[in-house]
Amino acid sequence: MIRREDFDQLIVPTYNPSSFVPVRGLGSRLWDAEGRERIDFTGGIAVNVLGHCHPQLVETLREQAATLWHVSNGFTNQPVLRLARRLVEATFAERVFFCNSGAEANEAAFKLARRIGFDRRGAECHEIIAASGSFHGRSLFTVSVGGQPAYSSGFGPAIAGIRHVPFNDLAALQATISEHTCAVVLEPIQGEGGVLPAAPGYLQAVRELCDRHGALLIFDEVQTGVGRTGELYAYQHYGVVPDLLTSAKGLGGGFPIGALLTRAELAAHFTPGTHGTTYGGNPLACAVAERVLSLVDSAEVRDGVAQRHQQFVSRLTLMAERFGVFEPPRGLGLLLGCPLRDNWKGQARSLVGAASEAGVLLLQAGPDVLRFAPSLIIEPELIDAGLQRLEQALHRATEATP
Ligand SMILES: *Cc1c(COP(=O)(O)O)cnc(C)c1O
């Protein structure tokens, strides 16, 4: 018998998982070992863009598993080339580097940006400017760039040459960018930082500032990518094109894969031997990701995300008024965050627990924001049913805490 308590005896305690253990998933529903069903608004943290065990992804995974799992990077393979072609056709990019996670995609982006700065303007041009509150992954380079000191402190000297400015503050960036800046990195919507969208005009102004100073613009779209905002990538929504873009999370629909997208001229600063990873571009991950993109990159899914967005926003706005626990949602598409009102601040985790007890799974984004990142194709009836359960949880919570 396997139980939640086993986690504390077996696993390095970097997480504090929910009290139940999911054993099976289908679409936007999860079941525990006792057979109890819960509606899933977490989507594996913006990963399961097509829900759990989508039949076409299962089929692709089975087919590829019976064909070719892995070859070294001493060879290329057909799935990786198909996936790269699809990404190039659907975006600004001309070249793709594959890896296994968001942190690795950002690691590649930051290394490439520094290499380009070095090649073009010398060793002094190595500074990376990032936003406070940003999240870019957990490797030492990516936590150092990330704007949440809690994640980087206590791990020895951080990577040097990184500056932080407040998000959505153009003047602060203007005062910090210089000829030493090789890149500015931003999330179009800060995900972990509380579902904070870039203000209108901010990204365009940052683009112009970067161009004026010869700095590269990196968009970390690990959370906002692969249809999450209604466009394939959020930059397409904002109409601002980056030089480097990182993708992961939704890209494999639950199978680990990450990617760095860029133009040929910039990609050329990486040459054989300068960067790499054993599993990057492996056929199994790439076959699944190609199928994910073929399903997600369609007018049907785009329109569906817009409708579902409306459905969440209207009902959550009513709930915000009715219960006084949180503000109406912010965010784009199916990446939504409800900031908690003052007297509920710090209670995101306990509210997520109460919702789970009521049969609906939510995320927090920090201690003060409830986050929703469900499957892009979640059934509208399940959205209603899940929000109904959330209402029950809020009802109980507000009765207990008048
Ligand atoms: C999740 C996330 C990452 C890190 O991705 P991993 O796959 O966990 O390494 C990086 N950037 C953003 C914006 C993310 O949301």
JSON list of N, CA and C and ligand atoms in Angstrom, two decimals, residues 45 100-104 106 135-138 187 191-192 220-223 248-249, ligand 1:
[
{"chain": "A", "resi": 45, "resn": "ILE", "atom": "N", "xyz": [0.21, 22.49, -13.39]},
{"chain": "A", "resi": 45, "resn": "ILE", "atom": "CA", "xyz": [0.83, 23.82, -13.48]},
{"chain": "A", "resi": 45, "resn": "ILE", "atom": "C", "xyz": [1.06, 24.19, -14.96]},
{"chain": "A", "resi": 100, "resn": "ASN", "atom": "N", "xyz": [15.07, 19.64, -21.79]},
{"chain": "A", "resi": 100, "resn": "ASN", "atom": "CA", "xyz": [14.08, 18.82, -21.08]},
{"chain": "A", "resi": 100, "resn": "ASN", "atom": "C", "xyz": [13.20, 19.57, -20.09]},
{"chain": "A", "resi": 101, "resn": "SER", "atom": "N", "xyz": [13.42, 20.86, -19.92]},
{"chain": "A", "resi": 101, "resn": "SER", "atom": "CA", "xyz": [12.67, 21.60, -18.90]},
{"chain": "A", "resi": 101, "resn": "SER", "atom": "C", "xyz": [12.77, 23.09, -19.18]},
{"chain": "A", "resi": 102, "resn": "GLY", "atom": "N", "xyz": [11.97, 23.84, -18.41]},
{"chain": "A", "resi": 102, "resn": "GLY", "atom": "CA", "xyz": [11.99, 25.29, -18.54]},
{"chain": "A", "resi": 102, "resn": "GLY", "atom": "C", "xyz": [13.31, 25.88, -18.08]},
{"chain": "A", "resi": 103, "resn": "ALA", "atom": "N", "xyz": [13.81, 25.37, -16.95]},
{"chain": "A", "resi": 103, "resn": "ALA", "atom": "CA", "xyz": [15.09, 25.89, -16.44]},
{"chain": "A", "resi": 103, "resn": "ALA", "atom": "C", "xyz": [16.19, 25.70, -17.47]},
{"chain": "A", "resi": 104, "resn": "GLU", "atom": "N", "xyz": [16.20, 24.53, -18.10]},
{"chain": "A", "resi": 104, "resn": "GLU", "atom": "CA", "xyz": [17.25, 24.28, -19.10]},
{"chain": "A", "resi": 104, "resn": "GLU", "atom": "C", "xyz": [17.09, 25.15, -20.34]},
{"chain": "A", "resi": 106, "resn": "ASN", "atom": "N", "xyz": [15.88, 28.18, -20.30]},
{"chain": "A", "resi": 106, "resn": "ASN", "atom": "CA", "xyz": [16.37, 29.50, -19.91]},
{"chain": "A", "resi": 106, "resn": "ASN", "atom": "C", "xyz": [17.89, 29.50, -19.76]},
{"chain": "A", "resi": 135, "resn": "PHE", "atom": "N", "xyz": [10.20, 34.45, -12.26]},
{"chain": "A", "resi": 135, "resn": "PHE", "atom": "CA", "xyz": [10.64, 33.08, -12.01]},
{"chain": "A", "resi": 135, "resn": "PHE", "atom": "C", "xyz": [11.15, 32.49, -13.31]},
{"chain": "A", "resi": 136, "resn": "HIS", "atom": "N", "xyz": [12.39, 31.95, -13.27]},
{"chain": "A", "resi": 136, "resn": "HIS", "atom": "CA", "xyz": [12.95, 31.41, -14.51]},
{"chain": "A", "resi": 136, "resn": "HIS", "atom": "C", "xyz": [13.49, 29.99, -14.35]},
{"chain": "A", "resi": 137, "resn": "GLY", "atom": "N", "xyz": [13.27, 29.37, -13.17]},
{"chain": "A", "resi": 137, "resn": "GLY", "atom": "CA", "xyz": [13.73, 28.00, -13.00]},
{"chain": "A", "resi": 137, "resn": "GLY", "atom": "C", "xyz": [14.59, 27.88, -11.76]},
{"chain": "A", "resi": 138, "resn": "ARG", "atom": "N", "xyz": [15.12, 26.68, -11.52]},
{"chain": "A", "resi": 138, "resn": "ARG", "atom": "CA", "xyz": [15.79, 26.36, -10.24]},
{"chain": "A", "resi": 138, "resn": "ARG", "atom": "C", "xyz": [17.25, 26.01, -10.36]},
{"chain": "A", "resi": 187, "resn": "GLU", "atom": "N", "xyz": [8.94, 37.64, -18.39]},
{"chain": "A", "resi": 187, "resn": "GLU", "atom": "CA", "xyz": [7.76, 36.80, -18.65]},
{"chain": "A", "resi": 187, "resn": "GLU", "atom": "C", "xyz": [6.66, 37.75, -19.12]},
{"chain": "A", "resi": 191, "resn": "GLY", "atom": "N", "xyz": [4.04, 34.39, -14.00]},
{"chain": "A", "resi": 191, "resn": "GLY", "atom": "CA", "xyz": [3.19, 33.29, -13.55]},
{"chain": "A", "resi": 191, "resn": "GLY", "atom": "C", "xyz": [3.32, 33.02, -12.06]},
{"chain": "A", "resi": 192, "resn": "GLU", "atom": "N", "xyz": [4.49, 32.51, -11.66]},
{"chain": "A", "resi": 192, "resn": "GLU", "atom": "CA", "xyz": [4.73, 32.20, -10.25]},
{"chain": "A", "resi": 192, "resn": "GLU", "atom": "C", "xyz": [4.63, 33.46, -9.40]},
{"chain": "A", "resi": 220, "resn": "ASP", "atom": "N", "xyz": [10.53, 34.68, -21.56]},
{"chain": "A", "resi": 220, "resn": "ASP", "atom": "CA", "xyz": [10.36, 33.37, -20.94]},
{"chain": "A", "resi": 220, "resn": "ASP", "atom": "C", "xyz": [8.87, 33.02, -21.04]},
{"chain": "A", "resi": 221, "resn": "GLU", "atom": "N", "xyz": [8.56, 32.16, -22.00]},
{"chain": "A", "resi": 221, "resn": "GLU", "atom": "CA", "xyz": [7.17, 31.75, -22.23]},
{"chain": "A", "resi": 221, "resn": "GLU", "atom": "C", "xyz": [6.94, 30.31, -21.77]},
{"chain": "A", "resi": 222, "resn": "VAL", "atom": "N", "xyz": [7.73, 29.91, -20.77]},
{"chain": "A", "resi": 222, "resn": "VAL", "atom": "CA", "xyz": [7.58, 28.54, -20.26]},
{"chain": "A", "resi": 222, "resn": "VAL", "atom": "C", "xyz": [6.15, 28.31, -19.76]},
{"chain": "A", "resi": 223, "resn": "GLN", "atom": "N", "xyz": [5.58, 29.33, -19.12]},
{"chain": "A", "resi": 223, "resn": "GLN", "atom": "CA", "xyz": [4.22, 29.17, -18.59]},
{"chain": "A", "resi": 223, "resn": "GLN", "atom": "C", "xyz": [3.15, 29.73, -19.54]},
{"chain": "A", "resi": 248, "resn": "ALA", "atom": "N", "xyz": [8.43, 25.40, -22.54]},
{"chain": "A", "resi": 248, "resn": "ALA", "atom": "CA", "xyz": [8.53, 24.07, -21.90]},
{"chain": "A", "resi": 248, "resn": "ALA", "atom": "C", "xyz": [7.11, 23.73, -21.44]},
{"chain": "A", "resi": 249, "resn": "LYS", "atom": "N", "xyz": [6.92, 23.45, -20.15]},
{"chain": "A", "resi": 249, "resn": "LYS", "atom": "CA", "xyz": [5.61, 23.14, -19.59]},
{"chain": "A", "resi": 249, "resn": "LYS", "atom": "C", "xyz": [4.62, 22.55, -20.61]},
{"chain": "B", "resi": 1, "resn": "LIG", "atom": "C1", "xyz": [7.89, 26.69, -14.54]},
{"chain": "B", "resi": 1, "resn": "LIG", "atom": "C2", "xyz": [8.67, 27.81, -15.07]},
{"chain": "B", "resi": 1, "resn": "LIG", "atom": "C3", "xyz": [10.05, 27.69, -15.30]},
{"chain": "B", "resi": 1, "resn": "LIG", "atom": "C4", "xyz": [10.84, 26.47, -14.92]},
{"chain": "B", "resi": 1, "resn": "LIG", "atom": "O1", "xyz": [10.48, 25.35, -15.64]},
{"chain": "B", "resi": 1, "resn": "LIG", "atom": "P1", "xyz": [10.97, 23.90, -15.15]},
{"chain": "B", "resi": 1, "resn": "LIG", "atom": "O2", "xyz": [10.47, 22.97, -16.20]},
{"chain": "B", "resi": 1, "resn": "LIG", "atom": "O3", "xyz": [10.36, 23.69, -13.80]},
{"chain": "B", "resi": 1, "resn": "LIG", "atom": "O4", "xyz": [12.45, 23.94, -15.07]},
{"chain": "B", "resi": 1, "resn": "LIG", "atom": "C5", "xyz": [10.72, 28.77, -15.89]},
{"chain": "B", "resi": 1, "resn": "LIG", "atom": "N1", "xyz": [10.05, 29.90, -16.21]},
{"chain": "B", "resi": 1, "resn": "LIG", "atom": "C6", "xyz": [8.73, 30.04, -15.99]},
{"chain": "B", "resi": 1, "resn": "LIG", "atom": "C7", "xyz": [8.07, 31.31, -16.41]},
{"chain": "B", "resi": 1, "resn": "LIG", "atom": "C8", "xyz": [8.00, 29.01, -15.41]},
{"chain": "B", "resi": 1, "resn": "LIG", "atom": "O5", "xyz": [6.69, 29.18, -15.17]}
]
